[in-house]
CSV table of C-alpha atoms in Angstrom, one decimal:
chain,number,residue,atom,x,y,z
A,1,UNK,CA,0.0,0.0,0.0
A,2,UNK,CA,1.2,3.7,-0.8
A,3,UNK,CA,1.5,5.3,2.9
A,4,UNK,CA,1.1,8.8,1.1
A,5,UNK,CA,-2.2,7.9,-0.7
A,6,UNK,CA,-3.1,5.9,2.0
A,7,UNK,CA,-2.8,8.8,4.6
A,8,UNK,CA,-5.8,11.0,4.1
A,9,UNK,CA,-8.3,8.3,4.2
A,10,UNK,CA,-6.5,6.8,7.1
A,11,UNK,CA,-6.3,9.9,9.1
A,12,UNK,CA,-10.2,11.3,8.2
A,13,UNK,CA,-11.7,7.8,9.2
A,14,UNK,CA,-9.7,7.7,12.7
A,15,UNK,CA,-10.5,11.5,13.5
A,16,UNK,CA,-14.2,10.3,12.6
A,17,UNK,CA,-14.1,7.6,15.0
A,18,UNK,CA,-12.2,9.5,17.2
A,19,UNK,CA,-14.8,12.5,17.3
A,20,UNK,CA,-17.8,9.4,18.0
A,21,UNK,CA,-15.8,8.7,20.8
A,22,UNK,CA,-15.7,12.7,22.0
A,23,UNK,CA,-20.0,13.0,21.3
A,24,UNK,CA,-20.6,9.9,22.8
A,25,UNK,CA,-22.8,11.5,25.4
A,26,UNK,CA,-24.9,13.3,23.5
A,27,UNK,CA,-27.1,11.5,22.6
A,28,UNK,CA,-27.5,9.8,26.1
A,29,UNK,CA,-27.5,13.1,28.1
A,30,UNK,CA,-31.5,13.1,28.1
A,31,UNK,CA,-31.2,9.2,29.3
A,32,UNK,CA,-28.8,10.2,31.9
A,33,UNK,CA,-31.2,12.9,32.8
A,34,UNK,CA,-34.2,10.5,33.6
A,35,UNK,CA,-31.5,8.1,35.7
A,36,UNK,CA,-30.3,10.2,37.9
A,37,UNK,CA,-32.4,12.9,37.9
A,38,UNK,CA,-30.4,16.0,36.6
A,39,UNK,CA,-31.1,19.4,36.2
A,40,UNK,CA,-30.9,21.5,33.0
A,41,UNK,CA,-27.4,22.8,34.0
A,42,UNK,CA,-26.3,19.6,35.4
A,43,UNK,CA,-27.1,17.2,32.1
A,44,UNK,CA,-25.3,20.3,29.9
A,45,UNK,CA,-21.8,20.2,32.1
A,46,UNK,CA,-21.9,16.2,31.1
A,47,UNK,CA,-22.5,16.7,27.7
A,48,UNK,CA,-19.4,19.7,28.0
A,49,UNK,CA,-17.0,18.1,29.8
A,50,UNK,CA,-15.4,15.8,27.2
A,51,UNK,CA,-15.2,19.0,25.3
A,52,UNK,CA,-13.0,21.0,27.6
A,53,UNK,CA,-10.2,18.7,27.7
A,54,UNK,CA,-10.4,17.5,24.4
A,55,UNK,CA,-10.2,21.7,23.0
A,56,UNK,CA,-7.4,22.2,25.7
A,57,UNK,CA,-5.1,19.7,25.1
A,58,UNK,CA,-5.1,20.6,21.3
A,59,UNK,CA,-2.2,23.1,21.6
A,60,UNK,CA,-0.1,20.9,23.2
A,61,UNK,CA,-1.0,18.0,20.7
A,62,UNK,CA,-0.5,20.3,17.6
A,63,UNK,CA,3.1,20.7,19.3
A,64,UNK,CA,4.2,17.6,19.9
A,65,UNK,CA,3.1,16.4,16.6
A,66,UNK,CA,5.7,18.9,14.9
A,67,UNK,CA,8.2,17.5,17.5
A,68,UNK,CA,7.2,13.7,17.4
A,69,UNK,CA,5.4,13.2,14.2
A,70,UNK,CA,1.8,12.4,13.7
A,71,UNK,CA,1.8,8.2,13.1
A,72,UNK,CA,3.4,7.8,16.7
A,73,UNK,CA,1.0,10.2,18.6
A,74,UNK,CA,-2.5,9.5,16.7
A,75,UNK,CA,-1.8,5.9,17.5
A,76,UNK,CA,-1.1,6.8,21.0
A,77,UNK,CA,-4.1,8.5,21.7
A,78,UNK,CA,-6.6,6.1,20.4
A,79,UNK,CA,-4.8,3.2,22.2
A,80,UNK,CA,-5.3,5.7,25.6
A,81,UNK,CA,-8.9,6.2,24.9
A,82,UNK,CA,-9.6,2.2,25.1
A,83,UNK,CA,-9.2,3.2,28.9
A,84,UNK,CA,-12.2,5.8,29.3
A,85,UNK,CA,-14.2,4.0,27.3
A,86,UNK,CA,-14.1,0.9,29.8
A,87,UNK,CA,-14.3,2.7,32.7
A,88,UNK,CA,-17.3,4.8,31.0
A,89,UNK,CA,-19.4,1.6,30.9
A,90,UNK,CA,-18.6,0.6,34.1
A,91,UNK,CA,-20.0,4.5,35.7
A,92,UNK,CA,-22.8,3.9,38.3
A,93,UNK,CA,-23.6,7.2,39.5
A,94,UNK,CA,-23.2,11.2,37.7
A,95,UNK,CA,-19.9,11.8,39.4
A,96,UNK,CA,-18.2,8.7,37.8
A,97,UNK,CA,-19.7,9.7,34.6
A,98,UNK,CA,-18.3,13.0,35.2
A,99,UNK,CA,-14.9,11.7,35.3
A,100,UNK,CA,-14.7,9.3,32.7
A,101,UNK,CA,-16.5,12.4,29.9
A,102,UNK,CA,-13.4,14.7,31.8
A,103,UNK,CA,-10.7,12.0,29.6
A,104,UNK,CA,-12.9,10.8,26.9
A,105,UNK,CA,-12.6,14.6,25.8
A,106,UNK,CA,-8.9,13.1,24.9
A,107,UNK,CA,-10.6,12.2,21.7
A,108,UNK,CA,-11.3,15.4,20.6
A,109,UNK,CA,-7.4,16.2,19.8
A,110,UNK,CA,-7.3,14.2,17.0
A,111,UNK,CA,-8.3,17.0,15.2
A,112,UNK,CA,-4.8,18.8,15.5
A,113,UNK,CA,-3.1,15.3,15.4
A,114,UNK,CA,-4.7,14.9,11.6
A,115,UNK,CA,-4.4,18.6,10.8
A,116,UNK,CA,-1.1,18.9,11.8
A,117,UNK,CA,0.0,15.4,10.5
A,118,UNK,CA,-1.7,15.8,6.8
A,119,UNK,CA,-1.0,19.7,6.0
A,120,UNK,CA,2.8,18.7,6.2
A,121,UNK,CA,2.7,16.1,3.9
A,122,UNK,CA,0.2,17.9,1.3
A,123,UNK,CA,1.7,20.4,-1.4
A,124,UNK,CA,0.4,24.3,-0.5
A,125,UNK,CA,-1.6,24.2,-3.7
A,126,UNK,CA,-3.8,21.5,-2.5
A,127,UNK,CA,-4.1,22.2,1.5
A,128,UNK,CA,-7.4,23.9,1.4
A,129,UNK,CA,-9.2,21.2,-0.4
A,130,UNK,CA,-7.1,18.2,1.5
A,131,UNK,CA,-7.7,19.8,4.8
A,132,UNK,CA,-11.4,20.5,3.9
A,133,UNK,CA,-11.7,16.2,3.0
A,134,UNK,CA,-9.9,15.7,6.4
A,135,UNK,CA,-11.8,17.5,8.5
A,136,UNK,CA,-15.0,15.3,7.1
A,137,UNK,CA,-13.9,13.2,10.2
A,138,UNK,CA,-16.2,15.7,12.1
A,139,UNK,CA,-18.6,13.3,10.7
A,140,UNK,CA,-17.8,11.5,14.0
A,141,UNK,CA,-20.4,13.9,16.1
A,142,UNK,CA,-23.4,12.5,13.3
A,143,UNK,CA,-22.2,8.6,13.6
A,144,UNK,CA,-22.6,8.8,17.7
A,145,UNK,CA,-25.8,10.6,17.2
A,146,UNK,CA,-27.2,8.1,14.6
A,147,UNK,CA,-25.5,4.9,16.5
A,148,UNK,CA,-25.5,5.3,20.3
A,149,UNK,CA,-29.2,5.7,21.1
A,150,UNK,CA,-30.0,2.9,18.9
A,151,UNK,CA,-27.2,0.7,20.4
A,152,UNK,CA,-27.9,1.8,23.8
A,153,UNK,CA,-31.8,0.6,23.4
A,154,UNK,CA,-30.9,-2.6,22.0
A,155,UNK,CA,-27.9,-3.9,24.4
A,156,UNK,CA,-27.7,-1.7,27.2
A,157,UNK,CA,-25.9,1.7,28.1
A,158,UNK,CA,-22.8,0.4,29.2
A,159,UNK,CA,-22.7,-0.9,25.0
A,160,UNK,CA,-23.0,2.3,23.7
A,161,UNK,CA,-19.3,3.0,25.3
A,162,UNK,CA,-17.9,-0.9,25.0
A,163,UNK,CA,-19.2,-0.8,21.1
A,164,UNK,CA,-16.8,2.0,20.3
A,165,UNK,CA,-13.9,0.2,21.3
A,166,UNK,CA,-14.2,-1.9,17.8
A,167,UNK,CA,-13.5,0.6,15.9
A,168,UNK,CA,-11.1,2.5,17.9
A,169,UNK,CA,-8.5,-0.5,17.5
A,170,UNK,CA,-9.2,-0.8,14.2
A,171,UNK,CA,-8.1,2.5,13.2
A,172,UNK,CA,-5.3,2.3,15.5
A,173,UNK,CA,-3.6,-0.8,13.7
A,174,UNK,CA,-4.3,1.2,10.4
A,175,UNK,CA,-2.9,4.5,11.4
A,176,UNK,CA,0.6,2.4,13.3
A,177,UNK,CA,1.0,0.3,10.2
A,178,UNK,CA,-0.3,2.4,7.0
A,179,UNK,CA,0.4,5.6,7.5
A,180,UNK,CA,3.9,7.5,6.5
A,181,UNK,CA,6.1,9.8,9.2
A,182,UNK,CA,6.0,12.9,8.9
A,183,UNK,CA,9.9,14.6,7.5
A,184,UNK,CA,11.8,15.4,10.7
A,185,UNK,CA,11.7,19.6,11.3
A,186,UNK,CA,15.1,20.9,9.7
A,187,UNK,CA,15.6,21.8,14.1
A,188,UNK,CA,13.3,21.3,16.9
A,189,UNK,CA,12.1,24.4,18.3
A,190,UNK,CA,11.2,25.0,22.1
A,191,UNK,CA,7.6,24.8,23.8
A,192,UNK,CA,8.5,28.6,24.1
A,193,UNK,CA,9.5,28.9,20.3
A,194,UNK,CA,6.1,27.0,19.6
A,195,UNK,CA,4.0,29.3,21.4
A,196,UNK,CA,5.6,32.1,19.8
A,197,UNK,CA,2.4,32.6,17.6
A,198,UNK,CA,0.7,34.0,20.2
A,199,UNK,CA,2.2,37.4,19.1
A,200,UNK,CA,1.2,37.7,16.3
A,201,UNK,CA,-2.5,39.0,15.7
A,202,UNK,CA,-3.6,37.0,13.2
A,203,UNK,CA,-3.6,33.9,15.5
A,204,UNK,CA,-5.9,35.4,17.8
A,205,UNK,CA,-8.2,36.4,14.8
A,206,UNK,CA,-8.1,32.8,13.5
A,207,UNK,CA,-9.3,31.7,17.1
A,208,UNK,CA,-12.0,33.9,17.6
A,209,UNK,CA,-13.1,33.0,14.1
A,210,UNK,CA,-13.1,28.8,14.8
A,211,UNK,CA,-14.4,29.8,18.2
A,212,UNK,CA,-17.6,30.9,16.2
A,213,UNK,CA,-17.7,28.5,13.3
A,214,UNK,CA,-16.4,24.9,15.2
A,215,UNK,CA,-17.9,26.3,18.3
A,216,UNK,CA,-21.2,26.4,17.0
A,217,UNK,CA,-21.0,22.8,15.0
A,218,UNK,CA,-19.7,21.1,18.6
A,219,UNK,CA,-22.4,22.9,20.1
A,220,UNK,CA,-25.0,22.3,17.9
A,221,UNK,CA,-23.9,18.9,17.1
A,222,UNK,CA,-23.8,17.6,21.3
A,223,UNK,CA,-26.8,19.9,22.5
A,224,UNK,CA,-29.4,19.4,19.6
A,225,UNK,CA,-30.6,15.9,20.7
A,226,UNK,CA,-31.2,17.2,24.2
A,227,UNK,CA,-32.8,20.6,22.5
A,228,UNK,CA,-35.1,18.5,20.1
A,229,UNK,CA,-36.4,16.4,23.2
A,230,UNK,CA,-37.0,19.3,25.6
A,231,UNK,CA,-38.5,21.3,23.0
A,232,UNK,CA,-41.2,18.9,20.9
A,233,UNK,CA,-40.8,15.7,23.3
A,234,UNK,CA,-38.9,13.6,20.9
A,235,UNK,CA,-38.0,10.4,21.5
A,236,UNK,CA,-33.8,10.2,22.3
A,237,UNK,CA,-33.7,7.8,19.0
A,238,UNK,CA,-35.7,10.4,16.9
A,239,UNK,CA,-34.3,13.5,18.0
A,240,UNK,CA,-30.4,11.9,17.5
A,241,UNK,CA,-31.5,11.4,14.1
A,242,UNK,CA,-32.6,15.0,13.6
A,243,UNK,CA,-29.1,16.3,15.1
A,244,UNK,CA,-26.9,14.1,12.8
A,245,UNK,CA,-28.6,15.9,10.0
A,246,UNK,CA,-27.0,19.0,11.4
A,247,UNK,CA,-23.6,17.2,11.7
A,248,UNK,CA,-23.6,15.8,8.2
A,249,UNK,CA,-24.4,18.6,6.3
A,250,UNK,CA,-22.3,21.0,8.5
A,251,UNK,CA,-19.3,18.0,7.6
A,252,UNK,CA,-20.4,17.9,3.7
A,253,UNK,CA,-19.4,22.0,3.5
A,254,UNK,CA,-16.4,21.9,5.2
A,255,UNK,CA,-14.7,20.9,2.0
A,256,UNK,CA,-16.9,23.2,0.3
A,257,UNK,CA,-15.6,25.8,2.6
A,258,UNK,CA,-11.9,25.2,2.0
A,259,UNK,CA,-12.2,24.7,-2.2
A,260,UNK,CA,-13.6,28.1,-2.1
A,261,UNK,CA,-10.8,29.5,-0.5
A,262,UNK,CA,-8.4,28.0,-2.6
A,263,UNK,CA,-10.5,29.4,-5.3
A,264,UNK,CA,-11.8,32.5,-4.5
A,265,UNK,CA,-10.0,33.2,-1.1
A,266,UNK,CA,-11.0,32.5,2.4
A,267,UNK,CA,-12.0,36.2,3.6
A,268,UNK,CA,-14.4,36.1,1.0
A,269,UNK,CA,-16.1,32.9,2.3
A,270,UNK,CA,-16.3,34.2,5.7
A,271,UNK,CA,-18.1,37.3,4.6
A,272,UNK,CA,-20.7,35.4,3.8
A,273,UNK,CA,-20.5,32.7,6.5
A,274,UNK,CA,-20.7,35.3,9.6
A,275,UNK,CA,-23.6,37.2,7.3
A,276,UNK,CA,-25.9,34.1,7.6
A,277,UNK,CA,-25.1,32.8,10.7
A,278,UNK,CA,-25.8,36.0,12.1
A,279,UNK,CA,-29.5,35.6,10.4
A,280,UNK,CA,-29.9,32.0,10.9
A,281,UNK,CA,-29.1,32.4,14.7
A,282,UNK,CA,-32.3,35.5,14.5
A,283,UNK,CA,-34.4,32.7,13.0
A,284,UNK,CA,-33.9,30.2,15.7
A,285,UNK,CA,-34.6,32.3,18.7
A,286,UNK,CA,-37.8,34.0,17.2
A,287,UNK,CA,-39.0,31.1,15.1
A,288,UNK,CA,-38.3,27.5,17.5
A,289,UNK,CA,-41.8,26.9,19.1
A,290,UNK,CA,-42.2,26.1,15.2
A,291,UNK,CA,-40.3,22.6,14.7
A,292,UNK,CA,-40.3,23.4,10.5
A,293,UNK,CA,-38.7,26.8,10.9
A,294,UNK,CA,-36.1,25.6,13.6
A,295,UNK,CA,-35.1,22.5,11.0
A,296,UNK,CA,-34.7,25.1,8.6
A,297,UNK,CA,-32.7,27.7,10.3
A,298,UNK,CA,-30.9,24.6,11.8
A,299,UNK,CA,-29.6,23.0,8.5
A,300,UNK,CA,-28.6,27.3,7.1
A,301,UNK,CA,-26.2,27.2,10.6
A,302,UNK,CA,-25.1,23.8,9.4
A,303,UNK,CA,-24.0,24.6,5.6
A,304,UNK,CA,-22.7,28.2,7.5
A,305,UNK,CA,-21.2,26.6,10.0
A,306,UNK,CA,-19.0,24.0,7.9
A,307,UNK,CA,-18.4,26.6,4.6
A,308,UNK,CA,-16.7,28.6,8.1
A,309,UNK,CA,-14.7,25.6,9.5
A,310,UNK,CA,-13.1,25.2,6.2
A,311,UNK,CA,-12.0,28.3,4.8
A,312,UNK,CA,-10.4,29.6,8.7
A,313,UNK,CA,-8.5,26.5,8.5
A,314,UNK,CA,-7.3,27.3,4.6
A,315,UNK,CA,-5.9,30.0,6.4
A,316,UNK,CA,-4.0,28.7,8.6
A,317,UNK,CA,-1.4,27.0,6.9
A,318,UNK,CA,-1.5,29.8,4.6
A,319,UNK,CA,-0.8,32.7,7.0
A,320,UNK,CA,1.7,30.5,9.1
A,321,UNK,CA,3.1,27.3,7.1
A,322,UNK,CA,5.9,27.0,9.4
A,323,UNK,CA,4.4,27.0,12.6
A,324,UNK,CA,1.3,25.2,11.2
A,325,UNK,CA,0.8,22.4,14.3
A,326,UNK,CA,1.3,25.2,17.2
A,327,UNK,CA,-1.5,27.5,15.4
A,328,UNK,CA,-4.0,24.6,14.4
A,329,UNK,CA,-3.7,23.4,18.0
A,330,UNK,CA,-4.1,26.7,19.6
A,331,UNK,CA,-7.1,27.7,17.0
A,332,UNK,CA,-8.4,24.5,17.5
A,333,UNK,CA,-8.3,24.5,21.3
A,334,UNK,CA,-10.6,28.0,20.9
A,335,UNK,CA,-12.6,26.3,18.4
A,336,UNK,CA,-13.4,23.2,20.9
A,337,UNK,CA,-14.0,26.0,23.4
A,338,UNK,CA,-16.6,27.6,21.7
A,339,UNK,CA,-18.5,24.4,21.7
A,340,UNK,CA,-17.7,24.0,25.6
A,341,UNK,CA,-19.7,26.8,26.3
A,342,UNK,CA,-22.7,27.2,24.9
A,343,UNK,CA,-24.3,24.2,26.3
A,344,UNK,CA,-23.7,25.3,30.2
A,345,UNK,CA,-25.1,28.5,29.1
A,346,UNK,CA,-28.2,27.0,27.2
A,347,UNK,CA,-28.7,25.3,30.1
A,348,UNK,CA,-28.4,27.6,32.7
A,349,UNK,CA,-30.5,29.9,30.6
A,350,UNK,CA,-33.5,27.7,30.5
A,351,UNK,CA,-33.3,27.1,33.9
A,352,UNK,CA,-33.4,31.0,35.2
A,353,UNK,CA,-35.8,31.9,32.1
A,354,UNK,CA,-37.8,28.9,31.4
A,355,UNK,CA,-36.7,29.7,27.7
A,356,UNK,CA,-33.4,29.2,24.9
A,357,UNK,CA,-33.9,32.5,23.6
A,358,UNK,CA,-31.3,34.5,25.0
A,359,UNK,CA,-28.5,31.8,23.7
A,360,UNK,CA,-29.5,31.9,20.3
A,361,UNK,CA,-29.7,36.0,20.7
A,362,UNK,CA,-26.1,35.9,21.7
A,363,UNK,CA,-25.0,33.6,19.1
A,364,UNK,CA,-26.2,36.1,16.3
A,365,UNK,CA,-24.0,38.8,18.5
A,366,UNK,CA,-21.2,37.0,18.3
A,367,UNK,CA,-21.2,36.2,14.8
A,368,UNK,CA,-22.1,39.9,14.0
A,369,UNK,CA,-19.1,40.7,15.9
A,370,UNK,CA,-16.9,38.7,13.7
A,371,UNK,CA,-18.4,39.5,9.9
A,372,UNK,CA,-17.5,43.4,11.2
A,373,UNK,CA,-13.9,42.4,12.3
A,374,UNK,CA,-13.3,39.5,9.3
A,375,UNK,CA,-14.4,43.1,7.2
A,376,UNK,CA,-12.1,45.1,9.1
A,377,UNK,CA,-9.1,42.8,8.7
A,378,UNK,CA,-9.1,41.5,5.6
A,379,UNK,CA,-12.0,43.2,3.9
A,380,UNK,CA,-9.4,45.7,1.8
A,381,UNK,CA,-7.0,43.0,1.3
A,382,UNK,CA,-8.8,40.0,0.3
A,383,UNK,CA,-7.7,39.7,-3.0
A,384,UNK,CA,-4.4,39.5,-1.6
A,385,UNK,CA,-2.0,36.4,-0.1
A,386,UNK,CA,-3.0,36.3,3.5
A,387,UNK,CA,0.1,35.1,4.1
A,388,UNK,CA,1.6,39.0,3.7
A,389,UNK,CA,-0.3,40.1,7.0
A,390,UNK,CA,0.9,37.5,9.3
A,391,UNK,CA,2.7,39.8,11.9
């Protein structure tokens, strides 16, 4: 087998499995709910906890796969998150569950693990496009939300975590044996040579950005199946459907997102991104007691949301193609962050108001916030190379 053909498929397939593993208790939170008898706020910090650590550890995992190469660490990580995934199944009470979701968030670094790992071995030309079909492995979020309920009903809850074990290994014995290293750095720069990024502005625009787009897929993606249940008392089967619709079409634009900026330039396709999501997010909070108008506004985020994810992270190799695993893991980590959030807040929100508006109304802020500063940063110089404004 050709390691170099053979990596992108490789990589895309074990960040999607890797990405079930991190929205693995989505689609159970409402389950969990009725078990123990949770609150609001207390089912959305189970569904966020795998996200924190999964979005923090991403810097130090873009790092090290500069430093130690992305076949050694990928297989490293899913090999640790056999261990969670045990002990998950095993959880008796809401603290234990607590604290296996706090490492199963380990999954969620495979993002800069596969970012990192196939933007150095992929000719500039092509990194939008090939970054774009890699990040399809945020597919992941939709296979949990179409797999676990229905595994969970039929064998048991403890299944729904012991089931993704399967394919965990099997990605790991492709990844160790079919995948190329990545060239050794011409010299091996310090943590604090890594983390030299954070001077320059750009990386902190880049974060915000992915805090908005990712942010609102990971939050979308883990909080719509307990949104659709509270809202129109869907069953947790039916309503896990309805949010893997989100997740795949969200998934299907990425690519979309980043041909377009290799074609027509990534500051362009975030002027239009931020413009919609800003309206789509309006839609949503005036429009959800209406289960047609919130499907609709849903699936606009979705398409927004993914056309977003792609074309920030066209830009990232493109405005720093030396330092491209310290920047896609700090970005990243903001991007998993904004995801993190949202759902404590949702759910503290409906438990002092009694109603989701006020998220959505601050989602449209945010996104407002970022078309006027995508404008005011590269509005006059979008037709351009980014790569001339990276300090």
């Amino acid at each position: 087998m050709n390691k170099q053909k053979a990596l992108l498929p490789i990589t895309t397939f074990a960040m999607m499995f890797s990405f079930a593993v991190w929205a693995v208790f989505s689609p159970l939170a409402s389950t969990f709910q009725q078990m123990y008898g949770l609150t609001s706020t207390q089912k959305s910090i189970l569904v966020a906890i795998p996200v924190l650590l999964g979005s923090v550890m991403r810097l130090p995992l873009g790092i090290w796969t500069d430093r130690i190469g992305g076949r050694r660490l990928f297989s490293l990580l899913l090999l640790f998150l056999v261990i969670p995934l045990v002990g998950a199944g095993f959880a008796d009470s809401y603290a234990m569950l607590l604290f296996w979701a706090f490492f199963i968030g380990m999954a969620g670094t495979s993002f800069a693990i596969s970012v990192t790992f196939v933007s150095r071995l992929t000719p500039p030309e092509k990194q939008g496009t090939a970054l774009g079909i890699n990040a399809m492995g945020n597919f992941g979020t939709a296979v949990a939300a179409f797999s676990v309920p229905s595994i969970a009903a039929a064998f048991g809850v403890p299944w729904a975590f012991w089931g993704m074990i399967i394919p965990v290994v099997v990605m790991l014995v492709l990844v160790w044996f079919f995948t190329p290293d990545m060239p050794k750095p011409k010299q091996q720069k310090t943590v604090r040579e890594s983390l030299s990024v954070l001077k320059y502005k750009h990386t902190w625009t880049l974060s915000l950005f992915y805090f908005v787009t990712f942010g609102a897929f990971v939050a979308f993606g883990i909080y719509l199946p307990s949104l659709l249940v509270d809202l129109y008392g869907l069953t947790p089967v039916d309503a896990g459907m309805r949010a893997a619709g989100f997740t795949v079409l969200a998934t299907l634009a990425r690519p979309v997102g980043g041909y377009l900026g290799d074609k027509i330039g990534a500051e362009r396709v975030l002027t239009f991104v931020y413009a919609g999501m800003t309206i789509g997010a309006l839609v949503i909070a005036f429009g959800m007691e209406n289960i047609w108008v919130m499907t609709a506004a849903c699936l606009f985020v979705a398409v927004m949301s993914g056309l977003g994810n792609g074309a920030v992270f066209k830009l990232v190799p493109q405005l720093f193609p030396a330092e491209t695993g310290a920047v896609t893991g700090l970005v990243g980590a903001w991007g998993g962050l904004g995801g993190f959030f949202p759902p404590i807040v949702m759910g503290i929100i409906k438990d002092a108001t009694g109603s989701y508006v006020l998220g959505f109304l601050l989602l449209s802020l945010f996104t407002l916030i970022c078309f006027l500063l995508n404008r005011l940063v590269f509005g006059k110089k979008a037709g351009e190379p980014a790569k001339r404004f990276a300090s």
